[in-house]
């Protein structure tokens, strides 16, 4: 059972370039999340989805877009990358609904913007 | 607003105990605890729900004080494997997609 898989694992971009990060889960979870993790800042929610075809903004959504066309996939896009978006990005999923469901995290994507 | 974790960092000798606190300025309905080792993904430890329930996971347990809007994680007889960064994630009202707001983490290092 793969759980939550993120691709790519590492990427270096130049300022202004675009890219898409892919998150795939095989646990049939309804809810999916994208976080970024910066030193000393903890995990901050970028966007999330409560089901196929739905997305919503989190704490730090500016500069990012997302899509959830299939239940198992959640895509995070950077249209015009900026150095401030250098970070480690984590995807997570959880079974819905309820407050007692843990979030399962992928291994992360380390993204550097030069 | 992010919950506040304390201490920010702690060093223990193997076998010692530690307490990590997580405080929120907002009403809490749930608190999740995760551990993250360097370069790895956060791993779920336990969830506490509104009601002051205490939970345990091997030698790691936690409590949830609704009145103080605070949760505490207790690590007893620490082992080398307990080293890592501990994050609390707080949940607000019961709706909202099970969103969590994470604290900035507590770095725990266990030495021989």
mmCIF file of C-alpha atoms in Angstrom:
data_model
loop_
_atom_site.group_PDB
_atom_site.id
_atom_site.type_symbol
_atom_site.label_atom_id
_atom_site.label_comp_id
_atom_site.label_asym_id
_atom_site.label_seq_id
_atom_site.Cartn_x
_atom_site.Cartn_y
_atom_site.Cartn_z
ATOM 1 C CA UNK A 1 0.000 0.000 0.000
ATOM 2 C CA UNK A 2 1.719 3.187 -1.212
ATOM 3 C CA UNK A 3 -0.315 5.677 0.874
ATOM 4 C CA UNK A 4 0.426 9.249 -0.266
ATOM 5 C CA UNK A 5 2.916 9.660 -3.107
ATOM 6 C CA UNK A 6 4.396 12.978 -4.183
ATOM 7 C CA UNK A 7 6.248 13.684 -7.411
ATOM 8 C CA UNK A 8 8.811 15.013 -8.013
ATOM 9 C CA UNK A 9 10.898 14.659 -4.852
ATOM 10 C CA UNK A 10 13.321 17.458 -5.761
ATOM 11 C CA UNK A 11 13.190 20.306 -8.252
ATOM 12 C CA UNK A 12 15.156 23.436 -9.011
ATOM 13 C CA UNK A 13 13.419 26.209 -10.926
ATOM 14 C CA UNK A 14 14.362 29.630 -12.201
ATOM 15 C CA UNK A 15 12.332 32.657 -11.201
ATOM 16 C CA UNK A 16 9.313 33.014 -13.461
ATOM 17 C CA UNK A 17 9.124 29.364 -14.494
ATOM 18 C CA UNK A 18 6.016 27.305 -13.873
ATOM 19 C CA UNK A 19 5.575 23.775 -12.601
ATOM 20 C CA UNK A 20 3.043 21.361 -11.165
ATOM 21 C CA UNK A 21 3.482 19.153 -8.122
ATOM 22 C CA UNK A 22 1.488 15.936 -8.119
ATOM 23 C CA UNK A 23 0.015 14.205 -5.082
ATOM 24 C CA UNK A 24 -1.631 10.806 -5.387
ATOM 25 C CA UNK A 25 -3.283 8.746 -2.643
ATOM 26 C CA UNK A 26 -4.581 5.190 -2.830
ATOM 27 C CA UNK A 27 -6.569 5.147 0.429
ATOM 28 C CA UNK A 28 -9.836 6.443 -1.052
ATOM 29 C CA UNK A 29 -9.633 9.537 1.168
ATOM 30 C CA UNK A 30 -12.015 12.405 0.541
ATOM 31 C CA UNK A 31 -9.924 15.207 1.999
ATOM 32 C CA UNK A 32 -6.559 16.304 0.639
ATOM 33 C CA UNK A 33 -4.226 19.138 1.638
ATOM 34 C CA UNK A 34 -1.125 20.971 0.455
ATOM 35 C CA UNK A 35 1.254 22.442 3.049
ATOM 36 C CA UNK A 36 4.546 24.246 2.837
ATOM 37 C CA UNK A 37 7.194 23.901 5.527
ATOM 38 C CA UNK A 38 9.810 26.565 6.124
ATOM 39 C CA UNK A 39 12.443 26.630 8.908
ATOM 40 C CA UNK A 40 10.925 27.830 12.174
ATOM 41 C CA UNK A 41 7.450 28.194 10.656
ATOM 42 C CA UNK A 42 5.959 24.746 11.037
ATOM 43 C CA UNK A 43 3.462 23.490 8.453
ATOM 44 C CA UNK A 44 1.253 26.091 6.790
ATOM 45 C CA UNK A 45 -1.817 25.160 4.778
ATOM 46 C CA UNK A 46 -1.808 26.396 1.173
ATOM 47 C CA UNK A 47 -4.998 24.888 -0.292
ATOM 48 C CA UNK A 48 -7.197 21.953 0.502
ATOM 49 C CA UNK A 49 -9.993 19.892 -1.023
ATOM 50 C CA UNK A 50 -12.974 18.192 0.576
ATOM 51 C CA UNK A 51 -13.783 16.084 -2.459
ATOM 52 C CA UNK A 52 -13.382 15.564 -6.187
ATOM 53 C CA UNK A 53 -13.953 18.804 -8.069
ATOM 54 C CA UNK A 54 -13.707 21.038 -4.978
ATOM 55 C CA UNK A 55 -10.869 23.227 -3.714
ATOM 56 C CA UNK A 56 -10.541 25.923 -1.060
ATOM 57 C CA UNK A 57 -7.903 28.372 0.152
ATOM 58 C CA UNK A 58 -5.825 27.805 3.240
ATOM 59 C CA UNK A 59 -3.606 30.179 5.198
ATOM 60 C CA UNK A 60 -1.051 31.021 2.471
ATOM 61 C CA UNK A 61 -2.712 30.534 -0.961
ATOM 62 C CA UNK A 62 -1.173 33.449 -2.886
ATOM 63 C CA UNK A 63 0.933 32.416 -5.871
ATOM 64 C CA UNK A 64 -0.469 28.884 -5.992
ATOM 65 C CA UNK A 65 -3.344 27.163 -7.753
ATOM 66 C CA UNK A 66 -4.750 23.679 -7.257
ATOM 67 C CA UNK A 67 -7.014 21.196 -8.993
ATOM 68 C CA UNK A 68 -8.761 17.994 -7.891
ATOM 69 C CA UNK A 69 -10.129 16.475 -11.104
ATOM 70 C CA UNK A 70 -9.878 12.926 -9.767
ATOM 71 C CA UNK A 71 -10.502 11.828 -6.196
ATOM 72 C CA UNK A 72 -7.076 10.251 -5.843
ATOM 73 C CA UNK A 73 -5.048 13.181 -7.219
ATOM 74 C CA UNK A 74 -4.429 16.705 -5.962
ATOM 75 C CA UNK A 75 -2.250 18.998 -8.073
ATOM 76 C CA UNK A 76 -0.418 22.107 -6.860
ATOM 77 C CA UNK A 77 0.642 24.617 -9.502
ATOM 78 C CA UNK A 78 3.078 27.503 -9.440
ATOM 79 C CA UNK A 79 2.347 29.743 -12.428
ATOM 80 C CA UNK A 80 5.339 32.085 -12.034
ATOM 81 C CA UNK A 81 7.786 30.823 -9.433
ATOM 82 C CA UNK A 82 9.375 33.297 -7.007
ATOM 83 C CA UNK A 83 12.352 32.778 -4.640
ATOM 84 C CA UNK A 84 9.942 33.184 -1.686
ATOM 85 C CA UNK A 85 8.336 29.907 -2.778
ATOM 86 C CA UNK A 86 11.510 27.960 -2.027
ATOM 87 C CA UNK A 87 10.288 25.450 0.518
ATOM 88 C CA UNK A 88 9.471 21.840 1.270
ATOM 89 C CA UNK A 89 5.949 20.993 0.124
ATOM 90 C CA UNK A 90 3.928 18.261 1.792
ATOM 91 C CA UNK A 91 0.705 16.730 0.628
ATOM 92 C CA UNK A 92 -1.623 15.003 3.076
ATOM 93 C CA UNK A 93 -4.934 13.203 2.976
ATOM 94 C CA UNK A 94 -7.535 12.197 5.512
ATOM 95 C CA UNK A 95 -10.705 10.175 5.620
ATOM 96 C CA UNK A 96 -13.840 12.242 5.982
ATOM 97 C CA UNK A 97 -15.688 13.472 7.852
ATOM 98 C CA UNK A 98 -14.941 14.290 11.427
ATOM 99 C CA UNK A 99 -12.378 15.725 13.765
ATOM 100 C CA UNK A 100 -10.907 12.403 14.774
ATOM 101 C CA UNK A 101 -9.298 11.476 11.489
ATOM 102 C CA UNK A 102 -5.495 11.669 11.226
ATOM 103 C CA UNK A 103 -3.778 13.223 8.264
ATOM 104 C CA UNK A 104 -1.418 10.990 6.284
ATOM 105 C CA UNK A 105 1.542 12.781 4.765
ATOM 106 C CA UNK A 106 3.623 12.163 1.659
ATOM 107 C CA UNK A 107 7.415 12.292 1.742
ATOM 108 C CA UNK A 108 7.577 15.884 0.502
ATOM 109 C CA UNK A 109 8.894 17.792 -2.502
ATOM 110 C CA UNK A 110 11.970 19.949 -1.974
ATOM 111 C CA UNK A 111 11.666 22.937 -4.290
ATOM 112 C CA UNK A 112 14.342 25.592 -4.850
ATOM 113 C CA UNK A 113 13.665 28.749 -6.850
ATOM 114 C CA UNK A 114 16.770 30.547 -8.081
ATOM 115 C CA UNK B 1 -3.401 32.079 14.315
ATOM 116 C CA UNK B 2 -0.810 29.410 15.013
ATOM 117 C CA UNK B 3 -0.887 27.588 18.369
ATOM 118 C CA UNK B 4 2.123 28.243 20.570
ATOM 119 C CA UNK B 5 4.338 25.306 21.479
ATOM 120 C CA UNK B 6 6.744 25.223 24.396
ATOM 121 C CA UNK B 7 9.541 24.582 24.852
ATOM 122 C CA UNK B 8 11.013 25.286 21.413
ATOM 123 C CA UNK B 9 13.754 22.731 21.980
ATOM 124 C CA UNK B 10 14.755 20.226 24.630
ATOM 125 C CA UNK B 11 17.645 17.812 25.108
ATOM 126 C CA UNK B 12 17.140 14.698 27.203
ATOM 127 C CA UNK B 13 19.255 11.829 28.336
ATOM 128 C CA UNK B 14 17.824 8.418 27.541
ATOM 129 C CA UNK B 15 15.299 7.422 30.189
ATOM 130 C CA UNK B 16 14.322 10.972 31.170
ATOM 131 C CA UNK B 17 10.805 12.396 30.849
ATOM 132 C CA UNK B 18 9.596 15.466 28.941
ATOM 133 C CA UNK B 19 6.438 17.515 28.537
ATOM 134 C CA UNK B 20 5.569 19.518 25.432
ATOM 135 C CA UNK B 21 2.764 22.063 25.609
ATOM 136 C CA UNK B 22 0.504 23.428 22.889
ATOM 137 C CA UNK B 23 -1.652 26.490 23.618
ATOM 138 C CA UNK B 24 -4.257 28.145 21.444
ATOM 139 C CA UNK B 25 -5.962 31.547 21.614
ATOM 140 C CA UNK B 26 -9.000 30.064 19.852
ATOM 141 C CA UNK B 27 -11.533 27.545 21.123
ATOM 142 C CA UNK B 28 -10.262 24.036 20.516
ATOM 143 C CA UNK B 29 -12.303 21.077 19.318
ATOM 144 C CA UNK B 30 -9.431 18.761 18.548
ATOM 145 C CA UNK B 31 -5.665 18.520 18.886
ATOM 146 C CA UNK B 32 -3.492 16.304 16.717
ATOM 147 C CA UNK B 33 0.104 15.395 17.585
ATOM 148 C CA UNK B 34 2.707 14.455 14.953
ATOM 149 C CA UNK B 35 6.417 13.627 15.062
ATOM 150 C CA UNK B 36 8.768 14.440 12.216
ATOM 151 C CA UNK B 37 12.295 13.103 11.887
ATOM 152 C CA UNK B 38 14.840 15.113 9.920
ATOM 153 C CA UNK B 39 14.204 14.909 6.181
ATOM 154 C CA UNK B 40 11.084 12.782 6.593
ATOM 155 C CA UNK B 41 7.335 13.259 6.556
ATOM 156 C CA UNK B 42 5.360 14.021 9.731
ATOM 157 C CA UNK B 43 3.958 10.868 11.317
ATOM 158 C CA UNK B 44 0.687 10.788 13.221
ATOM 159 C CA UNK B 45 0.868 10.055 16.973
ATOM 160 C CA UNK B 46 -2.581 10.696 18.411
ATOM 161 C CA UNK B 47 -5.731 12.830 18.384
ATOM 162 C CA UNK B 48 -7.484 14.355 21.360
ATOM 163 C CA UNK B 49 -11.022 15.622 21.145
ATOM 164 C CA UNK B 50 -12.944 18.204 23.130
ATOM 165 C CA UNK B 51 -13.790 16.723 26.526
ATOM 166 C CA UNK B 52 -10.418 16.518 28.287
ATOM 167 C CA UNK B 53 -9.740 12.971 27.168
ATOM 168 C CA UNK B 54 -6.275 11.611 27.768
ATOM 169 C CA UNK B 55 -4.773 9.189 25.297
ATOM 170 C CA UNK B 56 -1.724 6.998 25.254
ATOM 171 C CA UNK B 57 0.588 5.544 22.674
ATOM 172 C CA UNK B 58 3.279 3.260 24.120
ATOM 173 C CA UNK B 59 5.170 5.545 26.538
ATOM 174 C CA UNK B 60 3.779 8.708 24.947
ATOM 175 C CA UNK B 61 0.511 10.118 26.223
ATOM 176 C CA UNK B 62 -1.336 13.404 25.932
ATOM 177 C CA UNK B 63 -4.025 15.432 27.636
ATOM 178 C CA UNK B 64 -6.437 18.118 26.449
ATOM 179 C CA UNK B 65 -7.515 20.860 28.844
ATOM 180 C CA UNK B 66 -10.554 22.490 27.298
ATOM 181 C CA UNK B 67 -10.752 25.344 29.800
ATOM 182 C CA UNK B 68 -7.130 26.340 29.281
ATOM 183 C CA UNK B 69 -7.336 25.635 25.526
ATOM 184 C CA UNK B 70 -4.158 23.680 25.886
ATOM 185 C CA UNK B 71 -2.835 20.215 25.168
ATOM 186 C CA UNK B 72 0.247 18.588 26.660
ATOM 187 C CA UNK B 73 2.283 15.700 25.268
ATOM 188 C CA UNK B 74 4.041 13.500 27.833
ATOM 189 C CA UNK B 75 7.060 11.423 26.891
ATOM 190 C CA UNK B 76 8.168 9.040 29.631
ATOM 191 C CA UNK B 77 11.382 7.018 29.853
ATOM 192 C CA UNK B 78 12.554 8.565 26.594
ATOM 193 C CA UNK B 79 14.333 6.455 23.995
ATOM 194 C CA UNK B 80 16.761 7.488 21.261
ATOM 195 C CA UNK B 81 13.986 6.850 18.733
ATOM 196 C CA UNK B 82 11.911 9.650 20.264
ATOM 197 C CA UNK B 83 14.242 12.267 18.791
ATOM 198 C CA UNK B 84 12.609 14.530 16.238
ATOM 199 C CA UNK B 85 10.377 17.566 15.960
ATOM 200 C CA UNK B 86 6.940 17.365 17.542
ATOM 201 C CA UNK B 87 4.071 19.363 16.084
ATOM 202 C CA UNK B 88 0.625 19.968 17.440
ATOM 203 C CA UNK B 89 -2.183 20.711 15.002
ATOM 204 C CA UNK B 90 -5.322 22.336 16.316
ATOM 205 C CA UNK B 91 -8.784 22.027 14.858
ATOM 206 C CA UNK B 92 -11.563 24.545 15.283
ATOM 207 C CA UNK B 93 -15.302 23.976 14.815
ATOM 208 C CA UNK B 94 -16.445 20.605 13.589
ATOM 209 C CA UNK B 95 -16.825 21.709 9.971
ATOM 210 C CA UNK B 96 -14.159 23.220 7.758
ATOM 211 C CA UNK B 97 -12.723 20.155 6.070
ATOM 212 C CA UNK B 98 -10.908 18.843 9.122
ATOM 213 C CA UNK B 99 -8.368 21.631 8.683
ATOM 214 C CA UNK B 100 -5.539 21.915 11.149
ATOM 215 C CA UNK B 101 -3.383 24.846 12.180
ATOM 216 C CA UNK B 102 0.056 23.626 13.161
ATOM 217 C CA UNK B 103 2.399 25.044 15.770
ATOM 218 C CA UNK B 104 6.013 25.848 14.946
ATOM 219 C CA UNK B 105 7.252 22.638 16.546
ATOM 220 C CA UNK B 106 9.356 21.439 19.479
ATOM 221 C CA UNK B 107 12.741 19.921 18.670
ATOM 222 C CA UNK B 108 13.483 16.974 20.933
ATOM 223 C CA UNK B 109 16.876 15.314 21.077
ATOM 224 C CA UNK B 110 17.512 12.226 23.173
ATOM 225 C CA UNK B 111 21.128 11.404 23.943
ATOM 226 C CA UNK B 112 22.819 8.436 25.579
#
